[in-house]
Coordinates of C-alpha atoms in Angstrom, one line a residue:
M1368 CA -13.6 -27.8 -129.7
T1369 CA -15.9 -25.8 -132.3
Q1370 CA -16.9 -27.5 -135.1
D1371 CA -15.1 -25.2 -137.6
R1372 CA -12.1 -26.0 -135.2
L1373 CA -12.4 -30.1 -135.2
S1374 CA -13.7 -29.8 -139.0
D1375 CA -10.3 -27.9 -140.3
A1376 CA -7.9 -30.4 -137.8
K1377 CA -9.6 -33.2 -139.9
N1378 CA -8.7 -31.5 -143.1
V1379 CA -5.1 -32.0 -142.3
S1380 CA -2.7 -33.3 -144.8
D1381 CA -0.8 -37.1 -143.5
E1382 CA 2.3 -35.3 -144.6
T1383 CA 1.6 -31.9 -142.4
L1384 CA 0.8 -34.7 -139.7
R1385 CA 3.8 -36.7 -140.6
D1386 CA 6.4 -33.7 -140.1
Q1387 CA 4.4 -31.0 -138.7
G1388 CA 2.2 -32.8 -136.6
L1389 CA -1.0 -31.0 -134.8
D1390 CA -1.7 -28.0 -132.6
Q1391 CA -3.3 -28.1 -129.2
I1392 CA -7.4 -29.1 -130.8
G1393 CA -9.6 -28.8 -128.4
T1394 CA -10.6 -27.1 -124.9
G1395 CA -10.8 -30.3 -122.5
K1396 CA -9.0 -30.1 -119.4
T1397 CA -7.0 -33.5 -120.6
L1398 CA -4.2 -33.0 -122.6
V1399 CA -3.6 -36.1 -125.0
I1400 CA -0.2 -36.4 -126.6
A1401 CA -0.3 -38.7 -129.4
C1402 CA 1.6 -40.1 -132.5
G1403 CA 0.4 -37.5 -135.4
A1404 CA -0.6 -41.3 -136.9
L1405 CA -3.0 -41.7 -134.3
A1406 CA -4.0 -38.0 -135.2
R1407 CA -7.8 -39.3 -137.6
E1408 CA -8.4 -41.7 -134.3
V1409 CA -8.7 -39.6 -132.0
L1410 CA -10.2 -36.3 -133.7
A1411 CA -13.1 -39.4 -134.9
L1412 CA -13.4 -40.7 -131.3
I1413 CA -13.6 -37.5 -129.4
E1414 CA -16.1 -36.1 -132.5
A1415 CA -18.4 -39.5 -132.1
N1416 CA -18.5 -39.6 -128.4
S1417 CA -18.5 -36.3 -127.6
L1418 CA -15.5 -36.3 -125.1
S1419 CA -15.0 -33.1 -124.7
H1420 CA -13.3 -33.7 -121.5
L1421 CA -9.8 -34.1 -124.1
T1422 CA -8.0 -31.7 -125.8
L1423 CA -5.1 -33.2 -128.7
T1424 CA -2.0 -32.1 -129.6
C1425 CA 0.3 -34.2 -132.2
L1426 CA 4.1 -34.9 -132.5
P1427 CA 5.3 -35.7 -136.2
A1428 CA 4.5 -38.9 -137.4
I1429 CA 8.0 -39.4 -138.4
L1430 CA 9.4 -39.4 -134.7
H1431 CA 8.7 -43.7 -135.6
N1432 CA 11.6 -43.4 -137.8
T1433 CA 14.3 -42.5 -135.4
P1434 CA 12.2 -44.2 -132.0
Q1435 CA 15.2 -42.1 -129.3
K1436 CA 14.0 -39.2 -130.1
I1437 CA 10.5 -39.6 -129.3
T1438 CA 10.6 -40.0 -125.4
P1439 CA 12.4 -36.8 -125.5
A1440 CA 10.0 -34.7 -127.7
V1441 CA 7.2 -36.4 -125.3
E1442 CA 9.1 -35.1 -122.1
A1443 CA 9.5 -31.9 -123.7
T1444 CA 5.4 -31.5 -124.7
I1445 CA 4.6 -32.3 -121.3
L1446 CA 6.6 -29.9 -119.5
K1447 CA 5.1 -27.4 -122.1
H1448 CA 1.5 -28.1 -120.9
R1449 CA 1.7 -30.0 -117.9
A1450 CA 0.5 -26.6 -115.8
E1451 CA -2.3 -25.8 -118.3
Y1452 CA -4.0 -29.7 -118.0
E1453 CA -6.0 -31.4 -114.8
H1454 CA -4.6 -35.2 -116.3
I1455 CA -2.3 -35.4 -119.5
L1456 CA -2.4 -39.4 -121.4
V1457 CA 0.2 -40.1 -123.8
A1458 CA -1.3 -42.1 -127.0
Y1459 CA 2.0 -44.0 -127.7
G1460 CA 3.0 -47.5 -126.9
D1461 CA 6.6 -48.3 -126.5
C1462 CA 7.7 -47.9 -130.3
G1463 CA 11.1 -48.7 -130.0
T1464 CA 12.1 -46.5 -127.5
G1465 CA 13.3 -49.7 -124.8
G1466 CA 11.3 -48.8 -122.0
L1467 CA 12.2 -45.1 -121.6
L1468 CA 8.9 -43.7 -122.6
A1469 CA 6.9 -45.8 -120.3
N1470 CA 9.4 -44.3 -117.3
M1471 CA 9.4 -41.0 -118.3
C1472 CA 5.3 -41.2 -118.1
E1473 CA 6.0 -42.3 -114.7
T1474 CA 7.8 -40.0 -113.5
Y1475 CA 5.6 -37.3 -114.4
G1476 CA 2.7 -38.9 -113.7
A1477 CA 1.0 -39.0 -117.2
Q1478 CA -1.3 -42.2 -118.2
M1479 CA 0.3 -44.4 -122.0
V1480 CA -1.2 -46.8 -123.4
D1481 CA 0.6 -50.6 -122.6
A1482 CA 1.5 -51.5 -125.6
P1483 CA 4.7 -52.5 -127.5
H1484 CA 3.5 -50.2 -130.9
C1485 CA 0.3 -48.9 -132.3
Y1486 CA -0.5 -52.2 -134.2
S1487 CA -1.0 -53.8 -131.2
F1488 CA -3.6 -51.9 -128.8
F1489 CA -5.6 -51.0 -132.6
E1490 CA -6.8 -55.2 -132.7
G1491 CA -6.5 -55.2 -128.5
S1492 CA -2.8 -56.1 -127.0
A1493 CA -3.8 -59.7 -125.0
L1494 CA -5.1 -60.4 -128.7
F1495 CA -1.9 -59.2 -130.6
A1496 CA 0.3 -60.9 -127.9
E1497 CA -1.9 -64.2 -128.5
R1498 CA -1.4 -64.5 -131.5
G1499 CA 2.7 -64.4 -132.0
E1500 CA 2.8 -63.7 -135.1
V1501 CA 6.8 -62.9 -135.9
T1502 CA 6.6 -63.5 -139.8
S1503 CA 4.1 -60.4 -140.6
F1504 CA 3.9 -56.8 -141.6
Y1505 CA 2.2 -54.9 -139.6
L1506 CA 0.5 -51.4 -141.4
T1507 CA -2.5 -49.3 -140.5
D1508 CA -4.8 -46.8 -142.4
F1509 CA -2.1 -44.3 -141.9
L1510 CA 1.0 -46.4 -143.0
A1511 CA -0.6 -47.4 -145.6
R1512 CA -2.0 -44.0 -147.1
Q1513 CA 2.1 -43.2 -145.9
F1514 CA 4.0 -46.0 -147.1
D1515 CA 6.7 -44.7 -149.0
A1516 CA 7.4 -42.4 -146.8
F1517 CA 8.0 -44.8 -143.6
V1518 CA 8.9 -47.9 -145.7
W1519 CA 10.2 -47.3 -148.8
R1520 CA 12.5 -44.7 -148.7
P1521 CA 13.7 -45.2 -145.4
L1522 CA 14.6 -48.5 -145.5
G1523 CA 16.7 -47.2 -149.6
L1524 CA 14.4 -49.9 -151.0
D1525 CA 13.8 -46.8 -154.0
R1526 CA 17.4 -46.5 -154.2
Y1527 CA 18.4 -50.2 -153.6
P1528 CA 15.0 -52.5 -154.7
D1529 CA 18.0 -55.8 -153.7
L1530 CA 17.8 -54.9 -150.0
L1531 CA 14.0 -56.2 -149.6
E1532 CA 15.5 -59.7 -149.9
M1533 CA 17.7 -58.5 -146.5
Y1534 CA 15.0 -56.7 -145.0
F1535 CA 11.7 -58.8 -145.7
G1536 CA 13.3 -62.4 -146.4
N1537 CA 12.4 -63.7 -142.6
Y1538 CA 8.6 -62.4 -142.8
E1539 CA 5.9 -64.0 -144.9
K1540 CA 2.3 -61.8 -144.6
L1541 CA 1.2 -58.4 -145.0
V1542 CA -1.5 -57.7 -142.0
Y1543 CA -3.6 -55.3 -143.0
L1544 CA -4.9 -53.8 -139.2
A1545 CA -8.2 -51.5 -140.8
Q1546 CA -9.4 -48.7 -138.5
T1547 CA -12.1 -47.3 -141.7
E1548 CA -13.8 -49.9 -144.1
D1549 CA -12.4 -48.0 -147.0
P1550 CA -11.6 -50.5 -150.4
D1551 CA -9.2 -47.9 -151.9
L1552 CA -7.2 -47.9 -149.1
T1553 CA -7.8 -51.9 -149.2
A1554 CA -6.4 -52.4 -152.6
T1555 CA -3.5 -50.2 -151.4
A1556 CA -3.1 -52.3 -148.8
Q1557 CA -2.7 -55.1 -150.6
I1558 CA -0.3 -53.5 -153.0
C1559 CA 1.7 -52.8 -150.2
A1560 CA 2.2 -56.2 -149.6
K1561 CA 3.1 -56.7 -153.4
R1562 CA 5.6 -54.6 -153.4
L1563 CA 7.0 -56.2 -150.8
G1564 CA 6.8 -59.4 -151.0
L1565 CA 4.3 -61.1 -149.0
T1566 CA 0.7 -62.8 -148.9
F1567 CA -1.7 -60.4 -147.4
E1568 CA -4.3 -60.5 -144.7
R1569 CA -6.7 -57.3 -144.0
R1570 CA -8.2 -57.5 -140.2
F1571 CA -10.9 -54.5 -139.7
T1572 CA -9.9 -53.5 -136.0
G1573 CA -11.6 -50.4 -135.6
Y1574 CA -9.9 -48.2 -132.5
G1575 CA -9.2 -51.2 -130.3
D1576 CA -7.9 -50.1 -126.6
L1577 CA -7.7 -46.8 -128.4
D1578 CA -11.1 -46.1 -127.5
R1579 CA -11.4 -47.2 -124.2
F1580 CA -8.2 -45.1 -123.5
L1581 CA -9.9 -41.7 -124.3
A1582 CA -13.1 -42.6 -122.5
P1583 CA -14.5 -39.9 -119.7
E1584 CA -13.8 -42.5 -117.4
G1585 CA -10.4 -42.9 -117.5
P1586 CA -7.4 -45.1 -119.1
A1587 CA -8.3 -48.1 -119.1
T1588 CA -4.6 -48.8 -119.8
A1589 CA -1.5 -47.0 -117.2

């Protein structure tokens, strides 16, 4: 991957990652199929660790709002590219697919992050499960920046604010799992918590299990 190509990819807007995803970046023989919401994190790891064995392509992050579309979209990408690559990594958690994504990946021999969703693998899936925080609502860096597009407008809260209690009445806390040290983004996440009427907690996670998943020696989870 040339530095110019990497820089161009890093400058792609959140809106593009949300609605269009990202075309293939890199020349490695291992293809990473990731959610657009993880594009910046994967690119940062590729650059920091000189992961030249990887090529990245991202599907639109907005697929998370219609989980039933994720498995067919990942499958279509695998079928389109599998002849070009020696290995395929799928940087998604289950993400509401009810096990369908994992089953499909197994069918094609693609290795997938073993996690219910990206919140858990950023914090570390074992620690996330141990916490068992059923009354917490989670944001990542990307979701904090895209809160209106992924949460506020899809739930109709911009039009029907009375729905807030129905959707979030059983939540107590918004947990911001921060991948980067960004005071402005922390302030944004705090505003999101206030809008939802929740208390706020920030946890710096870095890239969590994603770092190990992309390591040259192979995924730490299957």
